[in-house]
Amino acid sequence: MELRHLTGFVAVAEELHFGRAAERLHIAQSPLSQQIRMLERDLGATLFDRTTRSVRLTAAGQALLGPARSLLADASAARRTVQAVSLGEAGRVTVGYAGAGGCAALPPLARAVAAEFPGIELSLQGQVYSGEALDRITDGTLDLGFVALPVRRGVLSRVVRLERLTVALPDSHPLAGREAVGVAELAQERFVTYPAARGSAVREAAVRACHVAGFAPRISQEAPDTYDLLGLVAAGVGVALVVESARHIRLDHVVFRPLAGGPAPLPVALAWRAADESAALRNVLKTAERVLPTPGEYVP
């Protein structure tokens, strides 16, 4: 039983006329008649009662019509799916992100992909920090990730945001009334920060800024995400150096102050495997290039 035989059978069953069915299929009547005979031999049943004046479905033909239509519909759907995947119009792309910077960049990308490529499923995986994201991109368990620079061999990247560090303070803190705070002024403070074990680029940048200012930060507690981190600040557990995007999280008893003479902005980049040949990923990257352009002030 071949799909072309079923296609011919359905056409004749719907037209009840071999000539019109052949015309509909853009073939000659003789090959169509041969297809029907081959199908009947294969099934061991007569599908049509034929006379010089009419064509009617037999009971066997009526039994075959529904399943034949379903099989042809499934085959057509499979063909469309394969074609969509090969063109990058369908597929699954896993995206890892963490921290306020990744969370700020993700929504415009996800909305644009959903609008332009509804067949592409973005599998969004939160709390995947930069170091972990690079590990997973390298081993193939993640397709795309928001990371800090530099990346490693075999991974490509493009900067999509620049984030400056800012300090989050309890609103009762003596420095909360200042317009800006120097990093050195935080030398005696307790700090709350992201987990060390998961490769947080913001944590590394914060610790580096403290070292440049002449001290090692006293880290009293870690938090898995920005919301929990700011909750610890609100509770007075410590202060935190976070990226400016964290200011969009509104919590009572937390204030943000710029860092006077702080470090250079932290680049946030999209990263992916250089050898990844996924057409869906290529379309997501093209969309990202449009909705998340590299900041004009970025200097490599």
PDB file of C-alpha atoms in Angstrom, residues 27 31 68 106-107 145 160 200 225 238 247 259 272 282-283:
ATOM      1  CA  ILE A  27      -2.373  12.347 -14.335  1.00  0.00           C
ATOM      2  CA  PRO A  31      -2.233   5.119 -14.587  1.00  0.00           C
ATOM      3  CA  ALA A  68      -7.210   6.531   3.995  1.00  0.00           C
ATOM      4  CA  LEU A 106      14.857  37.698  27.710  1.00  0.00           C
ATOM      5  CA  PRO A 107      11.264  39.081  27.405  1.00  0.00           C
ATOM      6  CA  GLY A 145      22.556  31.294  27.150  1.00  0.00           C
ATOM      7  CA  VAL A 160      23.370  42.383  23.884  1.00  0.00           C
ATOM      8  CA  SER A 200      27.802  33.979  38.705  1.00  0.00           C
ATOM      9  CA  ASP A 225      18.271  34.717  42.527  1.00  0.00           C
ATOM     10  CA  GLY A 238      23.861  42.744  54.325  1.00  0.00           C
ATOM     11  CA  ARG A 247      16.396  48.352  40.178  1.00  0.00           C
ATOM     12  CA  LEU A 259      28.760  53.435  42.583  1.00  0.00           C
ATOM     13  CA  TRP A 272      25.864  29.392  21.526  1.00  0.00           C
ATOM     14  CA  ARG A 282      19.762  30.361  13.551  1.00  0.00           C
ATOM     15  CA  ASN A 283      16.337  31.986  13.274  1.00  0.00           C
TER      16      ASN A 283
END
